[in-house]
Amino acid sequence: MTDSGQRRTGAQILWECVVREGVRDVFGYPGGAILPAYDAMLEFPIRHVRVRHEQGATHMADGYARASGRVGVAVATSGPGATNMVTGIATAMMDSSPIVCITGQVGSRLIGTDAFQETDITGVTLPITKHNYLVTRPEDVAPAVREAFHVARSGRPGPVLVDITKDAQQGSCAFDYDAAAPARARRPVPRPCADEIAAALALINAAERPVILAGNGVIQSGTSSALRALAERAQVPVAATLLGLGGFPASHPLSLGMMGMHGEAWVNTAIQESDLLIALGMRFDDRVTGNIRTYATGARKIHVEIDPAEVNKNVKVDLALVGDLRDVLDDLLPGIAPPPPGRRAWLARIRDLKGDSAVLDIQNLPDNGHLYAAHVIHDLWRATGGRALVVTDVGQHQMWEAQYYHHDSPRSLITSGGLGTMGFALPAAIGAKLARPDAEVWAIAGDGGFQMTMAELATIAQEQLDIKIGIINNGYLGMVRQWQEFFYERRYAATPLLSPDFVALAGAYGVPGVTVSRRSEVSRAVEAARAHRGAMLVDFRVEQEDTVYPMVPAGAALHDMIRRPSPIAETGADPD
């Protein structure tokens, strides 16, 4: 389609490009420098969700992108509107989430004069975007916006910002959509050569104790089925990063679950005892490896990664396959040989490790009448059949969710992994619900993180969204308190937390709620929330000083875990 000869304002060109990118839902907050764009928006089939804070807009766009695989869009005005987006942009950058942020800027003649609500937002966001643009002429709007969408979704996905001056939005020019096609589209994605694929197959086919490490790249590239085929054909167990959960079915016999700082003991032990690690779309961050010097020292390492900058950045590998994960798995699968005899003994060893850990699982301890967060998450998983789309905040509840809600499908867990952004869950759940309106969406937050963005309850009420909200309320900034307990002699500086009556607060927005303080009430409350048509909040009052086990202390070796005390110590029961 060509639009040669049509004359449009920069604001109209902006929305024409956004619509042609397939976007119908955008999240934003208006202001003076972006008003021309908001005025022109009324001419286009756009559903605009007016947020209560621009940070919320970026998390909503992020949740929209992670739930759907499509690019999310957030809009804000200049100055404080734009800078309020920074945390959300950094969150998307760390977790490779494709979002496009559109900001208004003061008139081009005022740039550099400290004009009202002027901020150099492209300078501010330079380190936390894949790319950003300052557009000062209407002629440059279409090329910038089209390229922004391409950059956001291509290669390793990530956030892009387009800052458009007010006069560029108001001015007009001839508009030709096709002529504005992004030149960067011609950059090919690399693909490993035949010798590299052969070398990887030789390592995989010969290994007796291999482990696959599945990261966010598995979900981003849509290669869950290919990963499953590889694991089953080679009989290799699969461990997942936090962001990789759901990329391989948790119910599969070869699933190990989450690795790293709060990974189960059997997962980390298996990694340390392995002779080959096959890392797929993950970046070996410090929460995954523990002390790098002691990380899987007996294992050869293959790293499949689309971003060459991540290769050998944290962990030196024996073989790097740089390329799209789908292409690499397609190349590897035909060459996978039947597993060697030693592979069977390896799987038996892992079964033994799981059995050893099961005796320490809080789910297997006698009910002492107390409500633990693990009970809440486990009961939520059972009630929903594991089919809910869960969006978590950051902290202890995030780790309990990863341990006790077993994800069988991709894009069923949305969480802030890299930046660890408290306040993420509620707005990201809004974006996720709009991206997948038929999904049962639960926002799970701690009492601390929830209070950072709880104003978005108004957005839920305004948009009449059916989102269930579970607050794991322990009266503390729980994960920080846990570190104080372990490493600062229980000196709980600034972590006890006063909270409002969350049920009453939700009620003020027209959202019903219920408080739960006993385990026997959990299932009934969850079912009531699921049966209610519309949003509902459940305030789970859990044990205040509960702890996430296991835990690898920062800087320690992966096998040096702090394990849950034995059942005898936990219950005080007589061993005889």
mmCIF file with all atom_site columns, N, CA and C in Angstrom, residues 34 54 90 155 160 220 238 253 256 280 287-288 330 340 356 368 409 424 434 440 447 451 490 519:
data_model
loop_
_atom_site.group_PDB
_atom_site.id
_atom_site.type_symbol
_atom_site.label_atom_id
_atom_site.label_alt_id
_atom_site.label_comp_id
_atom_site.label_asym_id
_atom_site.label_entity_id
_atom_site.label_seq_id
_atom_site.pdbx_PDB_ins_code
_atom_site.Cartn_x
_atom_site.Cartn_y
_atom_site.Cartn_z
_atom_site.occupancy
_atom_site.B_iso_or_equiv
_atom_site.pdbx_formal_charge
_atom_site.auth_seq_id
_atom_site.auth_comp_id
_atom_site.auth_asym_id
_atom_site.auth_atom_id
_atom_site.pdbx_PDB_model_num
ATOM 1  N N  . ILE A 1 34  ? 2.445  16.317  24.616 1.00 0.00 ? 34  ILE A N  1
ATOM 2  C CA . ILE A 1 34  ? 1.965  15.189  23.811 1.00 0.00 ? 34  ILE A CA 1
ATOM 3  C C  . ILE A 1 34  ? 0.505  15.405  23.399 1.00 0.00 ? 34  ILE A C  1
ATOM 4  N N  . GLU A 1 54  ? 2.785  7.123   34.991 1.00 0.00 ? 54  GLU A N  1
ATOM 5  C CA . GLU A 1 54  ? 3.437  6.682   33.754 1.00 0.00 ? 54  GLU A CA 1
ATOM 6  C C  . GLU A 1 54  ? 4.260  5.411   33.944 1.00 0.00 ? 54  GLU A C  1
ATOM 7  N N  . ALA A 1 90  ? 13.609 0.304   32.049 1.00 0.00 ? 90  ALA A N  1
ATOM 8  C CA . ALA A 1 90  ? 14.732 -0.517  32.517 1.00 0.00 ? 90  ALA A CA 1
ATOM 9  C C  . ALA A 1 90  ? 14.291 -1.945  32.801 1.00 0.00 ? 90  ALA A C  1
ATOM 10 N N  . GLY A 1 155 ? 15.702 -9.584  16.643 1.00 0.00 ? 155 GLY A N  1
ATOM 11 C CA . GLY A 1 155 ? 16.867 -10.045 17.386 1.00 0.00 ? 155 GLY A CA 1
ATOM 12 C C  . GLY A 1 155 ? 16.502 -10.306 18.835 1.00 0.00 ? 155 GLY A C  1
ATOM 13 N N  . VAL A 1 160 ? 12.227 0.466   23.059 1.00 0.00 ? 160 VAL A N  1
ATOM 14 C CA . VAL A 1 160 ? 12.690 1.559   22.203 1.00 0.00 ? 160 VAL A CA 1
ATOM 15 C C  . VAL A 1 160 ? 11.856 2.789   22.560 1.00 0.00 ? 160 VAL A C  1
ATOM 16 N N  . GLN A 1 220 ? 10.634 -16.440 24.326 1.00 0.00 ? 220 GLN A N  1
ATOM 17 C CA . GLN A 1 220 ? 10.647 -15.355 23.345 1.00 0.00 ? 220 GLN A CA 1
ATOM 18 C C  . GLN A 1 220 ? 10.679 -15.875 21.916 1.00 0.00 ? 220 GLN A C  1
ATOM 19 N N  . VAL A 1 238 ? 15.817 -30.925 32.211 1.00 0.00 ? 238 VAL A N  1
ATOM 20 C CA . VAL A 1 238 ? 15.746 -29.499 31.870 1.00 0.00 ? 238 VAL A CA 1
ATOM 21 C C  . VAL A 1 238 ? 15.543 -28.654 33.128 1.00 0.00 ? 238 VAL A C  1
ATOM 22 N N  . PRO A 1 253 ? 8.358  -35.480 33.178 1.00 0.00 ? 253 PRO A N  1
ATOM 23 C CA . PRO A 1 253 ? 9.322  -36.207 34.033 1.00 0.00 ? 253 PRO A CA 1
ATOM 24 C C  . PRO A 1 253 ? 10.747 -35.670 33.943 1.00 0.00 ? 253 PRO A C  1
ATOM 25 N N  . LEU A 1 256 ? 13.239 -30.258 35.824 1.00 0.00 ? 256 LEU A N  1
ATOM 26 C CA . LEU A 1 256 ? 13.905 -30.102 37.120 1.00 0.00 ? 256 LEU A CA 1
ATOM 27 C C  . LEU A 1 256 ? 13.335 -28.931 37.909 1.00 0.00 ? 256 LEU A C  1
ATOM 28 N N  . LEU A 1 280 ? 20.290 -22.536 26.783 1.00 0.00 ? 280 LEU A N  1
ATOM 29 C CA . LEU A 1 280 ? 19.466 -22.095 25.656 1.00 0.00 ? 280 LEU A CA 1
ATOM 30 C C  . LEU A 1 280 ? 18.780 -20.778 26.007 1.00 0.00 ? 280 LEU A C  1
ATOM 31 N N  . ARG A 1 287 ? 22.290 -14.542 39.816 1.00 0.00 ? 287 ARG A N  1
ATOM 32 C CA . ARG A 1 287 ? 21.290 -15.273 40.593 1.00 0.00 ? 287 ARG A CA 1
ATOM 33 C C  . ARG A 1 287 ? 21.211 -16.739 40.156 1.00 0.00 ? 287 ARG A C  1
ATOM 34 N N  . VAL A 1 288 ? 21.708 -17.032 38.969 1.00 0.00 ? 288 VAL A N  1
ATOM 35 C CA . VAL A 1 288 ? 21.666 -18.390 38.441 1.00 0.00 ? 288 VAL A CA 1
ATOM 36 C C  . VAL A 1 288 ? 22.932 -19.164 38.787 1.00 0.00 ? 288 VAL A C  1
ATOM 37 N N  . ASP A 1 330 ? 16.468 -26.431 15.191 1.00 0.00 ? 330 ASP A N  1
ATOM 38 C CA . ASP A 1 330 ? 16.141 -27.142 13.943 1.00 0.00 ? 330 ASP A CA 1
ATOM 39 C C  . ASP A 1 330 ? 17.372 -27.835 13.373 1.00 0.00 ? 330 ASP A C  1
ATOM 40 N N  . PRO A 1 340 ? 23.584 -42.377 25.545 1.00 0.00 ? 340 PRO A N  1
ATOM 41 C CA . PRO A 1 340 ? 24.523 -43.420 25.983 1.00 0.00 ? 340 PRO A CA 1
ATOM 42 C C  . PRO A 1 340 ? 24.013 -44.074 27.266 1.00 0.00 ? 340 PRO A C  1
ATOM 43 N N  . ASP A 1 356 ? 15.210 -36.982 48.284 1.00 0.00 ? 356 ASP A N  1
ATOM 44 C CA . ASP A 1 356 ? 15.865 -36.460 49.480 1.00 0.00 ? 356 ASP A CA 1
ATOM 45 C C  . ASP A 1 356 ? 15.312 -35.090 49.856 1.00 0.00 ? 356 ASP A C  1
ATOM 46 N N  . ASN A 1 368 ? 0.397  -27.078 61.248 1.00 0.00 ? 368 ASN A N  1
ATOM 47 C CA . ASN A 1 368 ? 0.521  -26.576 62.619 1.00 0.00 ? 368 ASN A CA 1
ATOM 48 C C  . ASN A 1 368 ? -0.444 -25.421 62.877 1.00 0.00 ? 368 ASN A C  1
ATOM 49 N N  . SER A 1 409 ? 2.924  -24.212 30.531 1.00 0.00 ? 409 SER A N  1
ATOM 50 C CA . SER A 1 409 ? 2.865  -23.591 29.209 1.00 0.00 ? 409 SER A CA 1
ATOM 51 C C  . SER A 1 409 ? 3.596  -22.257 29.199 1.00 0.00 ? 409 SER A C  1
ATOM 52 N N  . PHE A 1 424 ? 5.603  -4.063  40.081 1.00 0.00 ? 424 PHE A N  1
ATOM 53 C CA . PHE A 1 424 ? 5.417  -4.514  38.695 1.00 0.00 ? 424 PHE A CA 1
ATOM 54 C C  . PHE A 1 424 ? 4.093  -5.240  38.497 1.00 0.00 ? 424 PHE A C  1
ATOM 55 N N  . LEU A 1 434 ? -5.450 -7.353  29.039 1.00 0.00 ? 434 LEU A N  1
ATOM 56 C CA . LEU A 1 434 ? -5.897 -6.750  27.789 1.00 0.00 ? 434 LEU A CA 1
ATOM 57 C C  . LEU A 1 434 ? -5.332 -7.501  26.580 1.00 0.00 ? 434 LEU A C  1
ATOM 58 N N  . GLU A 1 440 ? -7.446 -16.417 32.606 1.00 0.00 ? 440 GLU A N  1
ATOM 59 C CA . GLU A 1 440 ? -7.660 -16.140 34.030 1.00 0.00 ? 440 GLU A CA 1
ATOM 60 C C  . GLU A 1 440 ? -6.368 -15.533 34.572 1.00 0.00 ? 440 GLU A C  1
ATOM 61 N N  . ASP A 1 447 ? 2.883  -7.233  50.312 1.00 0.00 ? 447 ASP A N  1
ATOM 62 C CA . ASP A 1 447 ? 2.262  -6.013  50.836 1.00 0.00 ? 447 ASP A CA 1
ATOM 63 C C  . ASP A 1 447 ? 3.129  -4.789  50.585 1.00 0.00 ? 447 ASP A C  1
ATOM 64 N N  . GLN A 1 451 ? 1.925  -1.726  47.415 1.00 0.00 ? 451 GLN A N  1
ATOM 65 C CA . GLN A 1 451 ? 1.700  -0.320  47.781 1.00 0.00 ? 451 GLN A CA 1
ATOM 66 C C  . GLN A 1 451 ? 2.444  0.658   46.871 1.00 0.00 ? 451 GLN A C  1
ATOM 67 N N  . ARG A 1 490 ? 19.423 -10.620 62.528 1.00 0.00 ? 490 ARG A N  1
ATOM 68 C CA . ARG A 1 490 ? 18.010 -10.282 62.793 1.00 0.00 ? 490 ARG A CA 1
ATOM 69 C C  . ARG A 1 490 ? 17.799 -8.820  63.165 1.00 0.00 ? 490 ARG A C  1
ATOM 70 N N  . ARG A 1 519 ? -5.208 -21.589 56.844 1.00 0.00 ? 519 ARG A N  1
ATOM 71 C CA . ARG A 1 519 ? -5.043 -22.385 55.643 1.00 0.00 ? 519 ARG A CA 1
ATOM 72 C C  . ARG A 1 519 ? -6.372 -22.964 55.169 1.00 0.00 ? 519 ARG A C  1
#
